[in-house]
Protein backbone atom coordinates (compact mmCIF):
# COMPACT_ATOMS: atom_id res chain seq x y z
CA UNK A 1 0.00 0.00 0.00
CA UNK A 2 1.33 3.41 -0.94
CA UNK A 3 1.10 6.17 1.63
CA UNK A 4 0.82 9.88 0.95
CA UNK A 5 0.27 13.02 2.99
CA UNK A 6 -1.58 16.17 2.13
CA UNK A 7 -2.42 19.43 3.81
CA UNK A 8 -5.68 21.31 3.40
CA UNK A 9 -5.22 25.08 3.25
CA UNK A 10 -7.52 28.03 2.76
CA UNK A 11 -9.07 31.03 4.48
CA UNK A 12 -10.98 30.61 7.72
CA UNK A 13 -14.61 29.54 7.51
CA UNK A 14 -14.53 28.24 3.93
CA UNK A 15 -15.42 24.65 4.83
CA UNK A 16 -12.05 22.91 5.05
CA UNK A 17 -13.03 20.77 8.05
CA UNK A 18 -16.43 19.86 6.59
CA UNK A 19 -14.69 18.76 3.38
CA UNK A 20 -12.10 16.63 5.21
CA UNK A 21 -14.62 15.03 7.57
CA UNK A 22 -16.91 14.21 4.65
CA UNK A 23 -13.98 12.62 2.82
CA UNK A 24 -12.49 10.67 5.72
CA UNK A 25 -15.57 9.81 7.80
CA UNK A 26 -18.47 10.27 5.36
CA UNK A 27 -20.18 12.65 7.77
CA UNK A 28 -21.30 16.24 7.44
CA UNK A 29 -20.32 18.86 10.02
CA UNK A 30 -23.19 21.32 10.16
CA UNK A 31 -21.75 23.54 12.90
CA UNK A 32 -18.73 25.79 12.54
CA UNK A 33 -15.97 25.11 15.04
CA UNK A 34 -12.69 26.83 14.10
CA UNK A 35 -9.82 24.39 13.69
CA UNK A 36 -6.24 24.87 14.77
CA UNK A 37 -4.97 21.54 13.49
CA UNK A 38 -6.57 18.12 13.05
CA UNK A 39 -5.07 15.01 11.48
CA UNK A 40 -7.18 12.49 9.57
CA UNK A 41 -6.42 9.39 7.54
CA UNK A 42 -8.26 7.35 4.95
CA UNK A 43 -7.40 4.13 3.14
CA UNK A 44 -9.16 3.38 -0.14
CA UNK A 45 -8.58 2.18 -3.67
CA UNK A 46 -7.64 4.53 -6.49
CA UNK A 47 -7.29 2.98 -9.95
CA UNK A 48 -7.06 -0.55 -8.54
CA UNK A 49 -4.32 0.40 -6.08
CA UNK A 50 -4.76 0.58 -2.32
CA UNK A 51 -3.57 3.93 -0.94
CA UNK A 52 -3.51 5.67 2.39
CA UNK A 53 -3.77 9.43 2.58
CA UNK A 54 -2.94 11.27 5.78
CA UNK A 55 -4.71 14.62 5.69
CA UNK A 56 -3.86 17.60 7.87
CA UNK A 57 -6.77 20.00 8.33
CA UNK A 58 -5.45 23.44 9.24
CA UNK A 59 -6.63 26.74 10.64
CA UNK A 60 -7.40 29.57 8.27
CA UNK A 61 -4.19 30.33 6.40
CA UNK A 62 -4.20 33.98 7.38
CA UNK A 63 -4.14 33.12 11.09
CA UNK A 64 -0.85 31.21 11.44
CA UNK A 65 1.45 32.09 8.56
CA UNK A 66 4.65 30.73 10.17
CA UNK A 67 2.97 27.41 10.90
CA UNK A 68 1.56 27.32 7.37
CA UNK A 69 5.11 27.26 5.99
CA UNK A 70 5.93 24.26 8.20
CA UNK A 71 2.85 22.45 6.88
CA UNK A 72 3.93 23.21 3.32
CA UNK A 73 7.45 21.88 3.86
CA UNK A 74 6.15 18.59 5.28
CA UNK A 75 3.38 17.88 2.77
CA UNK A 76 3.61 16.24 -0.63
CA UNK A 77 0.14 17.22 -1.83
CA UNK A 78 -2.21 20.13 -1.28
CA UNK A 79 -5.93 20.79 -1.25
CA UNK A 80 -6.49 24.53 -1.62
CA UNK A 81 -9.99 25.39 -0.47
CA UNK A 82 -12.16 28.43 -1.06
CA UNK A 83 -15.86 29.08 -0.66
CA UNK A 84 -18.02 29.53 -3.74
CA UNK A 85 -20.11 31.96 -1.68
CA UNK A 86 -17.12 34.10 -0.63
CA UNK A 87 -15.19 35.51 -3.59
CA UNK A 88 -12.41 36.95 -1.40
CA UNK A 89 -11.45 33.41 -0.35
CA UNK A 90 -10.40 32.64 -3.93
CA UNK A 91 -7.69 35.33 -3.68
CA UNK A 92 -6.27 33.48 -0.67
CA UNK A 93 -5.98 30.31 -2.79
CA UNK A 94 -3.93 32.21 -5.36
CA UNK A 95 -1.60 33.49 -2.62
CA UNK A 96 -1.25 30.01 -1.13
CA UNK A 97 -0.39 28.47 -4.49
CA UNK A 98 2.43 30.97 -4.93
CA UNK A 99 3.62 30.44 -1.34
CA UNK A 100 3.70 26.65 -1.77
CA UNK A 101 5.89 26.89 -4.87
CA UNK A 102 8.22 29.34 -3.12
CA UNK A 103 8.58 27.23 0.03
CA UNK A 104 9.02 24.00 -1.95
CA UNK A 105 11.50 25.66 -4.31
CA UNK A 106 9.70 24.40 -7.43
CA UNK A 107 7.52 25.86 -10.13
CA UNK A 108 3.81 26.10 -9.41
CA UNK A 109 3.17 23.47 -12.09
CA UNK A 110 5.30 20.89 -10.23
CA UNK A 111 3.16 20.81 -7.08
CA UNK A 112 0.48 18.11 -6.72
CA UNK A 113 -2.61 20.07 -5.81
CA UNK A 114 -6.31 20.43 -6.38
CA UNK A 115 -8.37 23.56 -5.91
CA UNK A 116 -11.71 22.97 -4.25
CA UNK A 117 -14.65 25.34 -4.16
CA UNK A 118 -16.97 24.42 -1.30
CA UNK A 119 -20.66 25.02 -0.60
CA UNK A 120 -21.87 24.40 -4.15
CA UNK A 121 -25.26 23.53 -2.67
CA UNK A 122 -25.80 27.20 -1.71
CA UNK A 123 -26.69 28.14 -5.27
CA UNK A 124 -28.45 31.42 -4.49
CA UNK A 125 -25.56 32.74 -2.39
CA UNK A 126 -22.88 32.00 -4.97
CA UNK A 127 -20.32 34.76 -5.64
CA UNK A 128 -17.67 32.88 -7.67
CA UNK A 129 -18.92 32.16 -11.17
CA UNK A 130 -18.12 28.97 -13.13
CA UNK A 131 -16.50 31.02 -15.91
CA UNK A 132 -13.98 32.44 -13.42
CA UNK A 133 -13.05 28.92 -12.33
CA UNK A 134 -12.68 27.64 -15.88
CA UNK A 135 -10.39 30.53 -16.72
CA UNK A 136 -8.23 30.03 -13.62
CA UNK A 137 -8.07 26.28 -14.16
CA UNK A 138 -6.80 26.90 -17.68
CA UNK A 139 -4.28 29.56 -16.56
CA UNK A 140 -2.95 27.54 -13.65
CA UNK A 141 -3.27 24.13 -15.34
CA UNK A 142 -4.72 22.66 -12.17
CA UNK A 143 -8.02 20.91 -11.58
CA UNK A 144 -10.83 22.81 -9.87
CA UNK A 145 -13.66 21.00 -8.14
CA UNK A 146 -16.98 22.47 -7.05
CA UNK A 147 -17.98 20.45 -4.00
CA UNK A 148 -20.66 20.19 -1.39
CA UNK A 149 -19.76 18.41 1.83
CA UNK A 150 -23.43 18.57 2.76
CA UNK A 151 -24.55 16.71 -0.36
CA UNK A 152 -21.30 14.73 -0.72
CA UNK A 153 -20.83 16.12 -4.20
CA UNK A 154 -17.42 15.76 -5.94
CA UNK A 155 -15.54 15.36 -2.65
CA UNK A 156 -14.14 11.91 -3.42
CA UNK A 157 -13.18 12.90 -6.97
CA UNK A 158 -11.02 15.77 -5.72
CA UNK A 159 -9.02 13.53 -3.38
CA UNK A 160 -8.73 10.77 -6.01
CA UNK A 161 -7.25 13.32 -8.40
CA UNK A 162 -4.78 14.52 -5.77
CA UNK A 163 -3.57 10.97 -5.10
CA UNK A 164 -3.09 10.38 -8.83
CA UNK A 165 -0.95 13.52 -9.04
CA UNK A 166 1.13 12.49 -6.03
CA UNK A 167 1.70 9.01 -7.49
CA UNK A 168 2.82 10.53 -10.77
CA UNK A 169 5.18 12.92 -9.01
CA UNK A 170 6.61 10.13 -6.85
CA UNK A 171 7.29 8.02 -9.95
CA UNK A 172 8.85 10.98 -11.77
CA UNK A 173 11.12 11.76 -8.82
CA UNK A 174 12.21 8.14 -8.58
CA UNK A 175 13.12 8.08 -12.28
CA UNK A 176 14.97 11.39 -11.99
CA UNK A 177 16.89 10.06 -9.01
CA UNK A 178 17.91 6.94 -10.90
CA UNK A 179 19.19 9.05 -13.78
CA UNK A 180 21.29 11.16 -11.42
CA UNK A 181 22.83 8.27 -9.58
CA UNK A 182 25.93 7.37 -11.48
CA UNK A 183 27.08 3.85 -11.49
CA UNK A 184 30.73 3.52 -10.62
CA UNK A 185 32.88 3.01 -13.64
CA UNK A 186 34.69 -0.25 -13.77
CA UNK A 187 38.38 -0.06 -14.10
CA UNK A 188 39.62 -1.84 -17.14
CA UNK A 189 41.13 -5.16 -16.31
CA UNK A 190 44.76 -5.26 -17.03
CA UNK A 191 46.73 -8.33 -17.64
CA UNK A 192 50.43 -8.40 -17.19
CA UNK A 193 52.29 -11.37 -18.65
CA UNK A 194 55.84 -11.84 -17.56
PDB file of C-alpha atoms in Angstrom:
ATOM      1  CA  UNK A   1       0.000   0.000   0.000  1.00  0.00           C
ATOM      2  CA  UNK A   2       1.330   3.412  -0.945  1.00  0.00           C
ATOM      3  CA  UNK A   3       1.096   6.173   1.634  1.00  0.00           C
ATOM      4  CA  UNK A   4       0.816   9.878   0.949  1.00  0.00           C
ATOM      5  CA  UNK A   5       0.270  13.015   2.987  1.00  0.00           C
ATOM      6  CA  UNK A   6      -1.584  16.175   2.132  1.00  0.00           C
ATOM      7  CA  UNK A   7      -2.421  19.430   3.811  1.00  0.00           C
ATOM      8  CA  UNK A   8      -5.684  21.314   3.404  1.00  0.00           C
ATOM      9  CA  UNK A   9      -5.220  25.081   3.249  1.00  0.00           C
ATOM     10  CA  UNK A  10      -7.522  28.032   2.764  1.00  0.00           C
ATOM     11  CA  UNK A  11      -9.067  31.032   4.478  1.00  0.00           C
ATOM     12  CA  UNK A  12     -10.980  30.613   7.723  1.00  0.00           C
ATOM     13  CA  UNK A  13     -14.608  29.536   7.509  1.00  0.00           C
ATOM     14  CA  UNK A  14     -14.532  28.239   3.931  1.00  0.00           C
ATOM     15  CA  UNK A  15     -15.419  24.653   4.825  1.00  0.00           C
ATOM     16  CA  UNK A  16     -12.051  22.906   5.054  1.00  0.00           C
ATOM     17  CA  UNK A  17     -13.030  20.768   8.045  1.00  0.00           C
ATOM     18  CA  UNK A  18     -16.428  19.865   6.593  1.00  0.00           C
ATOM     19  CA  UNK A  19     -14.687  18.764   3.382  1.00  0.00           C
ATOM     20  CA  UNK A  20     -12.104  16.634   5.211  1.00  0.00           C
ATOM     21  CA  UNK A  21     -14.619  15.026   7.573  1.00  0.00           C
ATOM     22  CA  UNK A  22     -16.908  14.209   4.653  1.00  0.00           C
ATOM     23  CA  UNK A  23     -13.983  12.622   2.818  1.00  0.00           C
ATOM     24  CA  UNK A  24     -12.485  10.666   5.721  1.00  0.00           C
ATOM     25  CA  UNK A  25     -15.569   9.812   7.796  1.00  0.00           C
ATOM     26  CA  UNK A  26     -18.466  10.267   5.362  1.00  0.00           C
ATOM     27  CA  UNK A  27     -20.177  12.646   7.775  1.00  0.00           C
ATOM     28  CA  UNK A  28     -21.300  16.243   7.444  1.00  0.00           C
ATOM     29  CA  UNK A  29     -20.321  18.863  10.017  1.00  0.00           C
ATOM     30  CA  UNK A  30     -23.187  21.316  10.160  1.00  0.00           C
ATOM     31  CA  UNK A  31     -21.751  23.541  12.899  1.00  0.00           C
ATOM     32  CA  UNK A  32     -18.735  25.794  12.542  1.00  0.00           C
ATOM     33  CA  UNK A  33     -15.969  25.112  15.042  1.00  0.00           C
ATOM     34  CA  UNK A  34     -12.687  26.832  14.096  1.00  0.00           C
ATOM     35  CA  UNK A  35      -9.822  24.386  13.691  1.00  0.00           C
ATOM     36  CA  UNK A  36      -6.239  24.872  14.775  1.00  0.00           C
ATOM     37  CA  UNK A  37      -4.968  21.541  13.488  1.00  0.00           C
ATOM     38  CA  UNK A  38      -6.574  18.116  13.050  1.00  0.00           C
ATOM     39  CA  UNK A  39      -5.072  15.007  11.480  1.00  0.00           C
ATOM     40  CA  UNK A  40      -7.176  12.486   9.570  1.00  0.00           C
ATOM     41  CA  UNK A  41      -6.424   9.388   7.542  1.00  0.00           C
ATOM     42  CA  UNK A  42      -8.257   7.353   4.949  1.00  0.00           C
ATOM     43  CA  UNK A  43      -7.398   4.132   3.140  1.00  0.00           C
ATOM     44  CA  UNK A  44      -9.162   3.382  -0.136  1.00  0.00           C
ATOM     45  CA  UNK A  45      -8.579   2.178  -3.667  1.00  0.00           C
ATOM     46  CA  UNK A  46      -7.635   4.535  -6.495  1.00  0.00           C
ATOM     47  CA  UNK A  47      -7.295   2.978  -9.952  1.00  0.00           C
ATOM     48  CA  UNK A  48      -7.065  -0.554  -8.542  1.00  0.00           C
ATOM     49  CA  UNK A  49      -4.317   0.395  -6.084  1.00  0.00           C
ATOM     50  CA  UNK A  50      -4.759   0.581  -2.318  1.00  0.00           C
ATOM     51  CA  UNK A  51      -3.572   3.928  -0.944  1.00  0.00           C
ATOM     52  CA  UNK A  52      -3.510   5.668   2.388  1.00  0.00           C
ATOM     53  CA  UNK A  53      -3.773   9.428   2.578  1.00  0.00           C
ATOM     54  CA  UNK A  54      -2.941  11.271   5.776  1.00  0.00           C
ATOM     55  CA  UNK A  55      -4.706  14.621   5.691  1.00  0.00           C
ATOM     56  CA  UNK A  56      -3.860  17.604   7.869  1.00  0.00           C
ATOM     57  CA  UNK A  57      -6.771  19.996   8.325  1.00  0.00           C
ATOM     58  CA  UNK A  58      -5.450  23.435   9.235  1.00  0.00           C
ATOM     59  CA  UNK A  59      -6.630  26.744  10.638  1.00  0.00           C
ATOM     60  CA  UNK A  60      -7.405  29.572   8.274  1.00  0.00           C
ATOM     61  CA  UNK A  61      -4.191  30.331   6.395  1.00  0.00           C
ATOM     62  CA  UNK A  62      -4.203  33.982   7.377  1.00  0.00           C
ATOM     63  CA  UNK A  63      -4.139  33.124  11.091  1.00  0.00           C
ATOM     64  CA  UNK A  64      -0.851  31.215  11.439  1.00  0.00           C
ATOM     65  CA  UNK A  65       1.453  32.087   8.556  1.00  0.00           C
ATOM     66  CA  UNK A  66       4.645  30.732  10.166  1.00  0.00           C
ATOM     67  CA  UNK A  67       2.967  27.408  10.902  1.00  0.00           C
ATOM     68  CA  UNK A  68       1.562  27.321   7.367  1.00  0.00           C
ATOM     69  CA  UNK A  69       5.111  27.257   5.993  1.00  0.00           C
ATOM     70  CA  UNK A  70       5.930  24.265   8.204  1.00  0.00           C
ATOM     71  CA  UNK A  71       2.852  22.454   6.875  1.00  0.00           C
ATOM     72  CA  UNK A  72       3.931  23.207   3.316  1.00  0.00           C
ATOM     73  CA  UNK A  73       7.455  21.880   3.856  1.00  0.00           C
ATOM     74  CA  UNK A  74       6.148  18.593   5.277  1.00  0.00           C
ATOM     75  CA  UNK A  75       3.379  17.881   2.767  1.00  0.00           C
ATOM     76  CA  UNK A  76       3.612  16.238  -0.632  1.00  0.00           C
ATOM     77  CA  UNK A  77       0.139  17.224  -1.834  1.00  0.00           C
ATOM     78  CA  UNK A  78      -2.211  20.129  -1.276  1.00  0.00           C
ATOM     79  CA  UNK A  79      -5.929  20.790  -1.253  1.00  0.00           C
ATOM     80  CA  UNK A  80      -6.487  24.527  -1.616  1.00  0.00           C
ATOM     81  CA  UNK A  81      -9.988  25.394  -0.468  1.00  0.00           C
ATOM     82  CA  UNK A  82     -12.161  28.434  -1.063  1.00  0.00           C
ATOM     83  CA  UNK A  83     -15.864  29.075  -0.658  1.00  0.00           C
ATOM     84  CA  UNK A  84     -18.019  29.529  -3.736  1.00  0.00           C
ATOM     85  CA  UNK A  85     -20.108  31.959  -1.681  1.00  0.00           C
ATOM     86  CA  UNK A  86     -17.121  34.096  -0.632  1.00  0.00           C
ATOM     87  CA  UNK A  87     -15.193  35.512  -3.585  1.00  0.00           C
ATOM     88  CA  UNK A  88     -12.413  36.945  -1.403  1.00  0.00           C
ATOM     89  CA  UNK A  89     -11.447  33.409  -0.346  1.00  0.00           C
ATOM     90  CA  UNK A  90     -10.404  32.637  -3.932  1.00  0.00           C
ATOM     91  CA  UNK A  91      -7.694  35.326  -3.680  1.00  0.00           C
ATOM     92  CA  UNK A  92      -6.269  33.482  -0.668  1.00  0.00           C
ATOM     93  CA  UNK A  93      -5.978  30.314  -2.786  1.00  0.00           C
ATOM     94  CA  UNK A  94      -3.930  32.208  -5.358  1.00  0.00           C
ATOM     95  CA  UNK A  95      -1.604  33.493  -2.624  1.00  0.00           C
ATOM     96  CA  UNK A  96      -1.249  30.012  -1.128  1.00  0.00           C
ATOM     97  CA  UNK A  97      -0.394  28.467  -4.485  1.00  0.00           C
ATOM     98  CA  UNK A  98       2.431  30.966  -4.932  1.00  0.00           C
ATOM     99  CA  UNK A  99       3.616  30.437  -1.344  1.00  0.00           C
ATOM    100  CA  UNK A 100       3.701  26.650  -1.773  1.00  0.00           C
ATOM    101  CA  UNK A 101       5.894  26.890  -4.871  1.00  0.00           C
ATOM    102  CA  UNK A 102       8.219  29.341  -3.122  1.00  0.00           C
ATOM    103  CA  UNK A 103       8.582  27.230   0.033  1.00  0.00           C
ATOM    104  CA  UNK A 104       9.019  24.004  -1.946  1.00  0.00           C
ATOM    105  CA  UNK A 105      11.496  25.658  -4.311  1.00  0.00           C
ATOM    106  CA  UNK A 106       9.704  24.397  -7.430  1.00  0.00           C
ATOM    107  CA  UNK A 107       7.521  25.856 -10.129  1.00  0.00           C
ATOM    108  CA  UNK A 108       3.808  26.099  -9.408  1.00  0.00           C
ATOM    109  CA  UNK A 109       3.170  23.466 -12.089  1.00  0.00           C
ATOM    110  CA  UNK A 110       5.298  20.891 -10.228  1.00  0.00           C
ATOM    111  CA  UNK A 111       3.159  20.813  -7.080  1.00  0.00           C
ATOM    112  CA  UNK A 112       0.483  18.112  -6.719  1.00  0.00           C
ATOM    113  CA  UNK A 113      -2.614  20.074  -5.808  1.00  0.00           C
ATOM    114  CA  UNK A 114      -6.308  20.427  -6.380  1.00  0.00           C
ATOM    115  CA  UNK A 115      -8.366  23.563  -5.907  1.00  0.00           C
ATOM    116  CA  UNK A 116     -11.709  22.969  -4.249  1.00  0.00           C
ATOM    117  CA  UNK A 117     -14.648  25.341  -4.156  1.00  0.00           C
ATOM    118  CA  UNK A 118     -16.975  24.425  -1.305  1.00  0.00           C
ATOM    119  CA  UNK A 119     -20.656  25.022  -0.599  1.00  0.00           C
ATOM    120  CA  UNK A 120     -21.871  24.403  -4.152  1.00  0.00           C
ATOM    121  CA  UNK A 121     -25.265  23.534  -2.673  1.00  0.00           C
ATOM    122  CA  UNK A 122     -25.800  27.195  -1.711  1.00  0.00           C
ATOM    123  CA  UNK A 123     -26.693  28.138  -5.274  1.00  0.00           C
ATOM    124  CA  UNK A 124     -28.452  31.424  -4.489  1.00  0.00           C
ATOM    125  CA  UNK A 125     -25.562  32.739  -2.393  1.00  0.00           C
ATOM    126  CA  UNK A 126     -22.875  32.002  -4.968  1.00  0.00           C
ATOM    127  CA  UNK A 127     -20.317  34.759  -5.636  1.00  0.00           C
ATOM    128  CA  UNK A 128     -17.668  32.885  -7.668  1.00  0.00           C
ATOM    129  CA  UNK A 129     -18.925  32.162 -11.173  1.00  0.00           C
ATOM    130  CA  UNK A 130     -18.116  28.975 -13.131  1.00  0.00           C
ATOM    131  CA  UNK A 131     -16.495  31.024 -15.910  1.00  0.00           C
ATOM    132  CA  UNK A 132     -13.982  32.436 -13.422  1.00  0.00           C
ATOM    133  CA  UNK A 133     -13.051  28.919 -12.326  1.00  0.00           C
ATOM    134  CA  UNK A 134     -12.683  27.640 -15.883  1.00  0.00           C
ATOM    135  CA  UNK A 135     -10.389  30.535 -16.721  1.00  0.00           C
ATOM    136  CA  UNK A 136      -8.227  30.027 -13.619  1.00  0.00           C
ATOM    137  CA  UNK A 137      -8.071  26.276 -14.163  1.00  0.00           C
ATOM    138  CA  UNK A 138      -6.803  26.901 -17.682  1.00  0.00           C
ATOM    139  CA  UNK A 139      -4.276  29.560 -16.562  1.00  0.00           C
ATOM    140  CA  UNK A 140      -2.945  27.535 -13.649  1.00  0.00           C
ATOM    141  CA  UNK A 141      -3.270  24.129 -15.344  1.00  0.00           C
ATOM    142  CA  UNK A 142      -4.720  22.658 -12.167  1.00  0.00           C
ATOM    143  CA  UNK A 143      -8.024  20.908 -11.577  1.00  0.00           C
ATOM    144  CA  UNK A 144     -10.825  22.810  -9.868  1.00  0.00           C
ATOM    145  CA  UNK A 145     -13.664  21.001  -8.140  1.00  0.00           C
ATOM    146  CA  UNK A 146     -16.976  22.468  -7.055  1.00  0.00           C
ATOM    147  CA  UNK A 147     -17.975  20.454  -4.004  1.00  0.00           C
ATOM    148  CA  UNK A 148     -20.660  20.187  -1.393  1.00  0.00           C
ATOM    149  CA  UNK A 149     -19.758  18.413   1.834  1.00  0.00           C
ATOM    150  CA  UNK A 150     -23.429  18.573   2.761  1.00  0.00           C
ATOM    151  CA  UNK A 151     -24.552  16.705  -0.362  1.00  0.00           C
ATOM    152  CA  UNK A 152     -21.295  14.728  -0.720  1.00  0.00           C
ATOM    153  CA  UNK A 153     -20.826  16.118  -4.203  1.00  0.00           C
ATOM    154  CA  UNK A 154     -17.415  15.764  -5.939  1.00  0.00           C
ATOM    155  CA  UNK A 155     -15.538  15.361  -2.645  1.00  0.00           C
ATOM    156  CA  UNK A 156     -14.144  11.910  -3.421  1.00  0.00           C
ATOM    157  CA  UNK A 157     -13.182  12.905  -6.969  1.00  0.00           C
ATOM    158  CA  UNK A 158     -11.016  15.774  -5.718  1.00  0.00           C
ATOM    159  CA  UNK A 159      -9.023  13.525  -3.384  1.00  0.00           C
ATOM    160  CA  UNK A 160      -8.727  10.766  -6.007  1.00  0.00           C
ATOM    161  CA  UNK A 161      -7.247  13.325  -8.396  1.00  0.00           C
ATOM    162  CA  UNK A 162      -4.782  14.524  -5.767  1.00  0.00           C
ATOM    163  CA  UNK A 163      -3.566  10.967  -5.102  1.00  0.00           C
ATOM    164  CA  UNK A 164      -3.088  10.380  -8.832  1.00  0.00           C
ATOM    165  CA  UNK A 165      -0.954  13.524  -9.039  1.00  0.00           C
ATOM    166  CA  UNK A 166       1.128  12.486  -6.028  1.00  0.00           C
ATOM    167  CA  UNK A 167       1.700   9.008  -7.488  1.00  0.00           C
ATOM    168  CA  UNK A 168       2.817  10.535 -10.774  1.00  0.00           C
ATOM    169  CA  UNK A 169       5.180  12.919  -9.011  1.00  0.00           C
ATOM    170  CA  UNK A 170       6.611  10.127  -6.850  1.00  0.00           C
ATOM    171  CA  UNK A 171       7.291   8.017  -9.949  1.00  0.00           C
ATOM    172  CA  UNK A 172       8.851  10.977 -11.772  1.00  0.00           C
ATOM    173  CA  UNK A 173      11.122  11.758  -8.818  1.00  0.00           C
ATOM    174  CA  UNK A 174      12.212   8.135  -8.584  1.00  0.00           C
ATOM    175  CA  UNK A 175      13.116   8.077 -12.282  1.00  0.00           C
ATOM    176  CA  UNK A 176      14.968  11.393 -11.992  1.00  0.00           C
ATOM    177  CA  UNK A 177      16.889  10.059  -9.005  1.00  0.00           C
ATOM    178  CA  UNK A 178      17.910   6.943 -10.896  1.00  0.00           C
ATOM    179  CA  UNK A 179      19.189   9.055 -13.778  1.00  0.00           C
ATOM    180  CA  UNK A 180      21.292  11.165 -11.421  1.00  0.00           C
ATOM    181  CA  UNK A 181      22.827   8.266  -9.576  1.00  0.00           C
ATOM    182  CA  UNK A 182      25.929   7.372 -11.478  1.00  0.00           C
ATOM    183  CA  UNK A 183      27.084   3.854 -11.487  1.00  0.00           C
ATOM    184  CA  UNK A 184      30.733   3.519 -10.616  1.00  0.00           C
ATOM    185  CA  UNK A 185      32.879   3.012 -13.641  1.00  0.00           C
ATOM    186  CA  UNK A 186      34.688  -0.255 -13.774  1.00  0.00           C
ATOM    187  CA  UNK A 187      38.376  -0.057 -14.100  1.00  0.00           C
ATOM    188  CA  UNK A 188      39.618  -1.839 -17.138  1.00  0.00           C
ATOM    189  CA  UNK A 189      41.127  -5.160 -16.306  1.00  0.00           C
ATOM    190  CA  UNK A 190      44.762  -5.262 -17.034  1.00  0.00           C
ATOM    191  CA  UNK A 191      46.730  -8.329 -17.636  1.00  0.00           C
ATOM    192  CA  UNK A 192      50.434  -8.402 -17.194  1.00  0.00           C
ATOM    193  CA  UNK A 193      52.288 -11.375 -18.649  1.00  0.00           C
ATOM    194  CA  UNK A 194      55.842 -11.838 -17.558  1.00  0.00           C
TER     195      UNK A 194
END
